[in-house]
Coordinates of C-alpha atoms in Angstrom, one line a residue:
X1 CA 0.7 -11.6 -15.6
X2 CA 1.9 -15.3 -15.8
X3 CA 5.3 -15.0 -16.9
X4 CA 7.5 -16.5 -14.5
X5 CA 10.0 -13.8 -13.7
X6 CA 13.6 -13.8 -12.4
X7 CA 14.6 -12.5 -9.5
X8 CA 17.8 -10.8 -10.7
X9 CA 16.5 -8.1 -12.5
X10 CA 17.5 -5.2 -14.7
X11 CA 15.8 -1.3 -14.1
X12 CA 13.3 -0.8 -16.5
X13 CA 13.5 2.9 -15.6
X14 CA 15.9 5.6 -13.9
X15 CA 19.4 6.6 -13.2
X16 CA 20.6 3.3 -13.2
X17 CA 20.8 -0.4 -14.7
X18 CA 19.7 -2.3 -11.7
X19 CA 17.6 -5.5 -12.8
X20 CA 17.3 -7.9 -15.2
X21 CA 13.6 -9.5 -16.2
X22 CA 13.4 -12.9 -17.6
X23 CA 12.9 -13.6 -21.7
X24 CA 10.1 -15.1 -21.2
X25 CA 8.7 -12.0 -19.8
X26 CA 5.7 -10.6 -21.8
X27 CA 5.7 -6.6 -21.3
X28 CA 2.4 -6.0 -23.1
X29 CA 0.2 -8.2 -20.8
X30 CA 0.7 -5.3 -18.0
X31 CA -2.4 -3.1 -17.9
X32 CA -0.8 0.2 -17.8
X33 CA -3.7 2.0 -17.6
X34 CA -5.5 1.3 -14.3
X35 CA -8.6 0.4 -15.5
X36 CA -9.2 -3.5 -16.2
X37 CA -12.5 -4.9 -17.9
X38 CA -15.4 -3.3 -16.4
X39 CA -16.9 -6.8 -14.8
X40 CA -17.7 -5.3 -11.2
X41 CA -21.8 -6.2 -10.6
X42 CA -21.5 -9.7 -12.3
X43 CA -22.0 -11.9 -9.4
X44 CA -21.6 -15.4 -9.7
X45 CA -22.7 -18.5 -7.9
X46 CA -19.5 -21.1 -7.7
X47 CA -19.0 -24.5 -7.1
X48 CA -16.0 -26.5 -5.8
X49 CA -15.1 -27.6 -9.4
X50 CA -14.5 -24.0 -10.2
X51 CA -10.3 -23.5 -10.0
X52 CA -10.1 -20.5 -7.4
X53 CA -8.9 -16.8 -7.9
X54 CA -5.6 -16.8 -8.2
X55 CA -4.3 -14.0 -6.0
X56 CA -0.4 -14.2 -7.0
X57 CA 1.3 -10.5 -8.9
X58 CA 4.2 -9.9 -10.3
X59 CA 5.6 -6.4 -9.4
X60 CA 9.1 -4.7 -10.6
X61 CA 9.6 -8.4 -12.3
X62 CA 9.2 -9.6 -8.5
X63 CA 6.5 -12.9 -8.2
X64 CA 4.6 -13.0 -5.2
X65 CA 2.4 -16.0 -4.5
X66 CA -0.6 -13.2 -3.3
X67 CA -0.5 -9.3 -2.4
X68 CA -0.2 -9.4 1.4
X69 CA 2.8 -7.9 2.4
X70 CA 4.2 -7.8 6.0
X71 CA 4.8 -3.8 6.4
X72 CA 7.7 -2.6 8.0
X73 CA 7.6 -2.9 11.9
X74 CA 7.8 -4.9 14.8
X75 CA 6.5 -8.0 12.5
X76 CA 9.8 -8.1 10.7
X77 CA 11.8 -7.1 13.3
X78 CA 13.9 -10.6 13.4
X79 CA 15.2 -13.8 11.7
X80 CA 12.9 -16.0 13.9
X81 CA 9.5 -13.6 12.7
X82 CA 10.3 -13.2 9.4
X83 CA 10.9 -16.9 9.0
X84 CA 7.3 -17.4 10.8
X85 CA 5.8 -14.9 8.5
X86 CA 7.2 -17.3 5.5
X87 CA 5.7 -20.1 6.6
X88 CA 2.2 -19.1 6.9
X89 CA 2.1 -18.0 3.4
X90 CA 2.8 -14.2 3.6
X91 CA 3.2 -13.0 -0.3
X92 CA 6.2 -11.0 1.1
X93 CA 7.9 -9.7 4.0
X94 CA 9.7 -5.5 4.3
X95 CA 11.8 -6.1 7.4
X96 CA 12.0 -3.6 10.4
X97 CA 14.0 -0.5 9.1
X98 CA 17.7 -0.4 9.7
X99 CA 20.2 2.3 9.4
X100 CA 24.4 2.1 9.7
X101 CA 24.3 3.3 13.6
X102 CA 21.8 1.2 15.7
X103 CA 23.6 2.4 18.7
X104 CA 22.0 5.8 18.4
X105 CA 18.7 3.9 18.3
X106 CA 17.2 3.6 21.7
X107 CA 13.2 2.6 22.7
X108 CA 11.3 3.5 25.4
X109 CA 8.9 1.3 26.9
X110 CA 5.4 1.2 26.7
X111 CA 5.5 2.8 23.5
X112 CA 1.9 1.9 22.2
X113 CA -1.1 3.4 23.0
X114 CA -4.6 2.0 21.4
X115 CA -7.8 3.6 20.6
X116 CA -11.0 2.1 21.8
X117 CA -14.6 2.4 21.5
X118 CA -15.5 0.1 24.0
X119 CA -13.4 -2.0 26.4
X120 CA -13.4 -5.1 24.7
X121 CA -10.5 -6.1 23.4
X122 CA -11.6 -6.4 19.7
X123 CA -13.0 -2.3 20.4
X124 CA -9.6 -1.2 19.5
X125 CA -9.9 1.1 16.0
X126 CA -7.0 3.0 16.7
X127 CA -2.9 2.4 17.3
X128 CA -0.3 4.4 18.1
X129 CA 3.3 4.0 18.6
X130 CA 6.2 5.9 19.5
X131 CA 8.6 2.9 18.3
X132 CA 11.8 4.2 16.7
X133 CA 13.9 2.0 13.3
X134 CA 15.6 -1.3 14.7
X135 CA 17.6 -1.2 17.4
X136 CA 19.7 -4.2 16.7
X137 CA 23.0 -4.0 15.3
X138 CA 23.1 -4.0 11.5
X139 CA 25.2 -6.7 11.4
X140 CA 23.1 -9.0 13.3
X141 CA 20.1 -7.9 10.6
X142 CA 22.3 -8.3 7.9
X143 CA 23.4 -12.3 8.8
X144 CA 19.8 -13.2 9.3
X145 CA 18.5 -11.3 5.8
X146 CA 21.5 -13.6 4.1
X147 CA 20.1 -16.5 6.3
X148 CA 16.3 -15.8 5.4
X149 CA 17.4 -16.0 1.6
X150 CA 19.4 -18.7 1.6
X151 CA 16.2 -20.6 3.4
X152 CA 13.7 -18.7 1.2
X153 CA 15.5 -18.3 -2.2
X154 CA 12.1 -17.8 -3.3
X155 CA 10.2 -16.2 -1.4
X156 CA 10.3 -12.5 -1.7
X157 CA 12.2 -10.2 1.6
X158 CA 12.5 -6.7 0.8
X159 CA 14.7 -4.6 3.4
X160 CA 14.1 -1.6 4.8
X161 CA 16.6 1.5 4.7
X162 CA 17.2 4.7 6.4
X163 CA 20.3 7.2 6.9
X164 CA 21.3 10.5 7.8
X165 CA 21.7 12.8 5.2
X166 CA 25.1 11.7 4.0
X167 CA 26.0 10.6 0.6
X168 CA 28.7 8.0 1.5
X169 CA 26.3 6.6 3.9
X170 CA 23.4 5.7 2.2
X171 CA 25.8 4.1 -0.4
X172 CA 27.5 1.9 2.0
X173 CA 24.1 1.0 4.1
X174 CA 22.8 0.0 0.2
X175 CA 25.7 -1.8 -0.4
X176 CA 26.3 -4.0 2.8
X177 CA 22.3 -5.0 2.4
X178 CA 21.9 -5.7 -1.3
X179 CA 25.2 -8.2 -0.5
X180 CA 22.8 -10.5 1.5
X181 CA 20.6 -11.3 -1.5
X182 CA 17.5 -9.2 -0.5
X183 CA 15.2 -8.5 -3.5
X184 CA 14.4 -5.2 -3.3
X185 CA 14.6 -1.8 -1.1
X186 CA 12.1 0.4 0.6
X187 CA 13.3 3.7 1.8
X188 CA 11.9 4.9 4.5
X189 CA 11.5 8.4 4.2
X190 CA 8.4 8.6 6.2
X191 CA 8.9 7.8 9.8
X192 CA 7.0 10.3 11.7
X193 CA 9.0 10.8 14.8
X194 CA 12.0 10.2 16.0
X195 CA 15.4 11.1 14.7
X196 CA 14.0 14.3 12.1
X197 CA 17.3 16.1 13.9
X198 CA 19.1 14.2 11.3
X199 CA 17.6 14.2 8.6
X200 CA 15.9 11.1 8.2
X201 CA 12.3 9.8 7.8
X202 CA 9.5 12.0 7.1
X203 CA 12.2 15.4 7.3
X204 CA 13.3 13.8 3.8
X205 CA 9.6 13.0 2.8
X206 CA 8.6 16.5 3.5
X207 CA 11.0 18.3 1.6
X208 CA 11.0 17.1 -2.0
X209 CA 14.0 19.1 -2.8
X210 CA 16.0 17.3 0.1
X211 CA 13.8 14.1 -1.1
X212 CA 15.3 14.5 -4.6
X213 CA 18.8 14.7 -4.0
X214 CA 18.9 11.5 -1.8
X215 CA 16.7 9.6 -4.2
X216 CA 19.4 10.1 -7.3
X217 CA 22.0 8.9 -4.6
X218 CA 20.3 5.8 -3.8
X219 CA 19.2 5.0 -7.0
X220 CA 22.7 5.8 -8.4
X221 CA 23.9 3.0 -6.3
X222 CA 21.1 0.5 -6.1
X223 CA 20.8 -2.5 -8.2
X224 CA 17.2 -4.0 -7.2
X225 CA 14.1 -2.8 -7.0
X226 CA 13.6 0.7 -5.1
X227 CA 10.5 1.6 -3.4
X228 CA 9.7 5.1 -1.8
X229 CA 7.7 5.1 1.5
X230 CA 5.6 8.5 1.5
X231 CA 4.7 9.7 4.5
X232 CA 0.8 11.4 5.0
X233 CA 1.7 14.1 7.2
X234 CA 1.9 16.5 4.3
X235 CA -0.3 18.5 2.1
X236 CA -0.3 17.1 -0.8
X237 CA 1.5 13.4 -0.8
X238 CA 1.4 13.3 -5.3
X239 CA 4.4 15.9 -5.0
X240 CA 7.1 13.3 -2.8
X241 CA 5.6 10.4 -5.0
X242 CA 6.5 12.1 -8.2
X243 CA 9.9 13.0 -7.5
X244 CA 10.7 9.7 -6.0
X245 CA 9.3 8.3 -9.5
X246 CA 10.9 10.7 -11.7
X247 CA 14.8 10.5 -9.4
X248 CA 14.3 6.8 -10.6
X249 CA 12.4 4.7 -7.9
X250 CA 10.2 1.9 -9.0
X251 CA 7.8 1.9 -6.5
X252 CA 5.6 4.0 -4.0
X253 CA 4.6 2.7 -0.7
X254 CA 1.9 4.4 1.1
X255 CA 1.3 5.7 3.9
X256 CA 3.4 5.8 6.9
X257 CA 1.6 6.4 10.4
X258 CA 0.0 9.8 10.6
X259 CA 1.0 11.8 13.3
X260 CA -0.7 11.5 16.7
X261 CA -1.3 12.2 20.1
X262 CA -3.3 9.7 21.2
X263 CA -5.2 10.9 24.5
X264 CA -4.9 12.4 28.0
X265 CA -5.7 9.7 31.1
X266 CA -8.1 11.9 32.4
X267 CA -7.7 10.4 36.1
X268 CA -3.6 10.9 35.8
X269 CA -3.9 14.0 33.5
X270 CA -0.6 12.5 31.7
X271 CA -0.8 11.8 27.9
X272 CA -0.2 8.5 26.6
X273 CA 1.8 6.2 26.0
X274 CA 3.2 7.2 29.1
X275 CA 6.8 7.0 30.0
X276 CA 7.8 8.6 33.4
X277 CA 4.8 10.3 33.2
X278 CA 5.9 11.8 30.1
X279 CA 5.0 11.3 26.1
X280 CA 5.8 12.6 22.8
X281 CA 3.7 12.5 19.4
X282 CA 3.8 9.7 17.3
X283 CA 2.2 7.7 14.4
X284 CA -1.4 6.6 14.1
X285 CA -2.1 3.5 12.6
X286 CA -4.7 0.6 12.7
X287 CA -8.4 0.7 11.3
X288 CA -9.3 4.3 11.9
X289 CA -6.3 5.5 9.4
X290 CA -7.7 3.7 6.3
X291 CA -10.3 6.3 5.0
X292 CA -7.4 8.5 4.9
X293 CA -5.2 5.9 3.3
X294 CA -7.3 5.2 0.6
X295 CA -7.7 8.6 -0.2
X296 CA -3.9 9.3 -0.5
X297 CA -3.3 5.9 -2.0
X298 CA -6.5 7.4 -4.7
X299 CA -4.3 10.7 -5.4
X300 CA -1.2 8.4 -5.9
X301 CA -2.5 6.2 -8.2
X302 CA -4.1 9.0 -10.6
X303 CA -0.9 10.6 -10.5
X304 CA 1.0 7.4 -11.8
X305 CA -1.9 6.8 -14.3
X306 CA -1.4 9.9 -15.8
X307 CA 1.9 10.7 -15.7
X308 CA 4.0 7.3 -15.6
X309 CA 1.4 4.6 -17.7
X310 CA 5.0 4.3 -19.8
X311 CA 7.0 3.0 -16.7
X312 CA 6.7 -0.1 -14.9
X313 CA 5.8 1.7 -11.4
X314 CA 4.3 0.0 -8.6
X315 CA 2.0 0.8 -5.8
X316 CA 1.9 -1.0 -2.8
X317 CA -0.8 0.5 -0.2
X318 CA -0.8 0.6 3.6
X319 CA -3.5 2.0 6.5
X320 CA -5.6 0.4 8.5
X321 CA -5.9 -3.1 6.8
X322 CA -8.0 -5.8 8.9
X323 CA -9.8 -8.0 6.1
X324 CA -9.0 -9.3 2.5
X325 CA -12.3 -6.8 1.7
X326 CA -10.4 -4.0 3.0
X327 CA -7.0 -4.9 0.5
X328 CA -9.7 -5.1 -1.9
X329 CA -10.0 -1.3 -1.9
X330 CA -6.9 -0.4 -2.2
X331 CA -6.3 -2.8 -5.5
X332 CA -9.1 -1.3 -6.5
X333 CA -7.7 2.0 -6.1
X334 CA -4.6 1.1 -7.8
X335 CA -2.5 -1.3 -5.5
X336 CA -0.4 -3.9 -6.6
X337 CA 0.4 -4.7 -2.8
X338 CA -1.0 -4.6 0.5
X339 CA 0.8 -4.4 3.7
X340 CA 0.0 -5.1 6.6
X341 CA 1.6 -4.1 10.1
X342 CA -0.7 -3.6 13.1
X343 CA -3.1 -6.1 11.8
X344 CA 0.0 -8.6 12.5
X345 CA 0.2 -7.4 16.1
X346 CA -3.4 -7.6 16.5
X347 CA -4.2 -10.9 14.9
X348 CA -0.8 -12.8 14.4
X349 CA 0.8 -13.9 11.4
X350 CA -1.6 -16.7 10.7
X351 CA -4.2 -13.9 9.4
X352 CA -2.9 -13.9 6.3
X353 CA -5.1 -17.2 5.4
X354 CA -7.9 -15.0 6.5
X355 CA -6.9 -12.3 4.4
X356 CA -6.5 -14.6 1.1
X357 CA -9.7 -16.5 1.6
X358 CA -11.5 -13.5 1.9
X359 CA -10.1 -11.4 -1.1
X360 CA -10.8 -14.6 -3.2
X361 CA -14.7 -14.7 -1.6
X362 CA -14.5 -11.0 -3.1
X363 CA -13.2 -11.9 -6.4
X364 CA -15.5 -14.3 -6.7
X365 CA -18.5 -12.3 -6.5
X366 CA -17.3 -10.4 -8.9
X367 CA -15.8 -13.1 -11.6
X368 CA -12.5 -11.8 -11.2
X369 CA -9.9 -14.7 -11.9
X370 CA -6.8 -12.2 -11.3
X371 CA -5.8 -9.1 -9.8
X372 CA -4.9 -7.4 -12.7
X373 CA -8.6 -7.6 -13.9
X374 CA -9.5 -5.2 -11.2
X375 CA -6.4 -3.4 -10.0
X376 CA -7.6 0.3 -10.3
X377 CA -10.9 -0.5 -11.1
X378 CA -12.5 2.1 -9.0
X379 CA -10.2 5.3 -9.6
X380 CA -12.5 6.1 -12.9
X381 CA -15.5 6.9 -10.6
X382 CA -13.0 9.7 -8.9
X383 CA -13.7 13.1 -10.0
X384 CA -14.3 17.1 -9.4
X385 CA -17.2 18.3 -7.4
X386 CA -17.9 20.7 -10.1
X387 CA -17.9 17.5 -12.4
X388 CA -20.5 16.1 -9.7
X389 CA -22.7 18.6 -9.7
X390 CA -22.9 18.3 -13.8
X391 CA -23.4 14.3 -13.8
X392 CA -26.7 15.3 -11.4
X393 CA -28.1 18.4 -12.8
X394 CA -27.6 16.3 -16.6
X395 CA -29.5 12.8 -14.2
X396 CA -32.4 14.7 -12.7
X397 CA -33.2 16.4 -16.2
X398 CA -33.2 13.0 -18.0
X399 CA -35.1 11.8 -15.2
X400 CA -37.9 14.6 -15.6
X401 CA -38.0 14.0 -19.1
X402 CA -39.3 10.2 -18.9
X403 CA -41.4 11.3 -16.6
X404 CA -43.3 13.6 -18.7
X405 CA -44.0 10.7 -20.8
X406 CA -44.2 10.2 -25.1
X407 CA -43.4 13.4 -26.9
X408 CA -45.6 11.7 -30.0
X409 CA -47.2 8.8 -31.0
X410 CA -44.3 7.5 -33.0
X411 CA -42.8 6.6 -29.6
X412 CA -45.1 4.1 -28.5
X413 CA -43.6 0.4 -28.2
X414 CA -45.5 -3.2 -27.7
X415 CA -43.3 -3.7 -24.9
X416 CA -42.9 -0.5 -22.7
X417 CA -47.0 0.0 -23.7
X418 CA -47.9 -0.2 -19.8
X419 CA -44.8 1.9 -18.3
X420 CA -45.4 4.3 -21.1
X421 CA -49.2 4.6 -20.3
X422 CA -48.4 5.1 -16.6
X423 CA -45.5 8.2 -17.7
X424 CA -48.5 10.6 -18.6
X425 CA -51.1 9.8 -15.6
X426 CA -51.5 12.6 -13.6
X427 CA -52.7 11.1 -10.6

């Protein structure tokens, strides 16, 4: 989608007016559908004349310049490393979540605990923290989002927001931050630990009637784009996503950290991360999550295909992403973003040029010259085992039958003549 889009934009669905997209913008071209041009397989050989893939999207009438997102975390946690983030090119930055009260936000130290299969440093597959929202006063966030715009006025900051379960609450936190010029909001409604006493993070996420009722608040009040942050410590993650969608959200963002203990030290028989000899559950992240986001991002998208191809919903998918291959899966699962958090922390914020050079190498191969042309590519190849068992029982007869050969002479050709002589030798 080329249309160059404004960044004051008007709600294309929900309970409220809150964006307006450009004239110029072309609502047809959006492939609504999930399934672009089947061109995966058609590998090409390219040469430096060849004009590169060009990785930028427009989502919710928001242009990025590629789909590498910084996710919400530690990476965005400050004026001085979002403006870092900026300038290396990310497509995007979702700043450390903030709330009305940082005072009743208080860390522990360590907090992060890593998995390993070795002990290398690069061994690590595994992350988990025990890290709560920000911890620095909303003010001070809301001065350097206002700063970071006025620096950045186009580059792309999305904030975001949680609260207690309180009406007035979440419509002043909404207020105050939309008043800095951020472009859009992602609810957090997924943080797996800390703070469920009141009714915040995943405590929302897991109850969709609670979930509802907050979502027509803050989309009653909001005026940009609203994404929904799902969490995966649930049964079936389609049921938040839907009522986030149908209470008026634009976007899904998933998942959140699952929800972890990460390992006794067998010497000090304490769990860790270890405070005081102490610990407490908390969310998984890193490479080993990604099987599990991709198949929760999979459900997601099928959902959205088949239930809102008439809205202009977005996706943007998180777990466990390392390479530009591995934010190829989840495009290809439906994604129109990919965040990336713990990568950050493991690699820097320089990774991103990684990341881009090596989802164009993969659009290469494949002759793709935009994301849209593969963008949820793979989700047709998702079905039932039942279905399964039918594709191979209907494969292994067809099979049999060319084996048996010609049924009659009529079926002889002057090109197959050898194959078809070799079908009905018996030895």
């Amino acid at each position: 989608m080329a249309a160059t889009m404004s960044f004051a934009l008007t709600r294309l669905s929900g309970l409220s007016s809150k964006t307006t997209i450009s004239p110029d913008f072309n609502h047809s071209s959006r492939r609504r559908n999930f399934l672009p041009p089947n061109r995966v397989g058609l590998k090409i050989s390219s040469s430096s004349s060849e004009s590169e893939p060009d990785l930028s999207v427009t989502v919710n009438g928001l242009k990025m310049p590629n789909p590498f997102l910084i996710g919400s975390g530690p990476p965005g946690t400050n004026y001085t490393v979002m403006k870092r983030a900026f300038d290396e090119g990310w497509g995007g930055v979702i700043a450390k979540t903030v709330s009305l009260d940082a005072s009743k936000v208080i860390n522990v130290t360590p907090r992060y605990a890593r998995l390993r299969t070795g002990s290398a440093k690069t061994d690590v597959i595994g992350w988990q923290n025990i890290e709560l929202i920000s911890d620095r006063p909303l003010e001070t966030m809301l001065k350097e989002f206002k700063q970071l715009k006025q620096e950045y006025p186009d580059r792309i900051l999305i904030a975001s927001i949680m609260e207690e379960y309180s009406k007035t609450g979440w419509e002043e936190l909404i207020d105050r931050v939309e008043q800095t010029g951020v472009d859009a909001l992602e609810i957090n409604f997924s943080c797996p630990h800390g703070m469920p006493e009141r009714r915040m993070g995943a405590a929302v996420g897991q109850d969709c009637a609670l979930l509802e009722e907050i979502c027509g608040w803050i989309n009653a009040k909001a005026t940009v784009p609203v994404w929904a942050k799902m969490t995966p410590n649930i049964t079936d993650i389609t049921e938040p996503a839907r009522v986030s969608l149908k209470s008026g959200c634009e976007g899904i963002a998933a998942i959140n950290t699952i929800m972890s203990v990460m390992g006794i030290d067998l010497k000090t028989l304490h769990p860790e991360p270890c405070v005081e000899g102490y610990s407490t559950p908390g969310g998984y992240s890193y490479k080993a999550v990604r099987p599990i986001a991709l198949a929760k991002v999979m459900n997601i998208a099928k959902m959205m295909r088949d239930e809102f191809s008439e809205k202009d919903c977005s996706l943007s998918g998180i777990g466990g992403v390392e390479t530009g291959y591995d934010a190829a899966e989840f495009i290809l699962l439906g994604s129109n973003t990919v965040q990336v958090c713990t990568g950050v922390m493991v690699h820097g914020y320089g990774h991103v040029k990684t990341l881009c050079a090596e989802l164009r190498d993969f659009m290469k191969q494949h002759n793709f010259s935009t994301i849209e042309e593969f963008r949820g590519h793979s989700l047709q190849y998702f079905t039932t085992h039942t279905d399964l068992v039918r594709r191979q029982k209907e494969a292994i007869e067809q099979r049999k039958a060319e084996r048996r050969g010609l049924k009659s002479d009529k079926d002889w050709t002057g090109d197959g003549f050898v194959k078809e002589t070799e079908s009905m030798v018996s030895n």
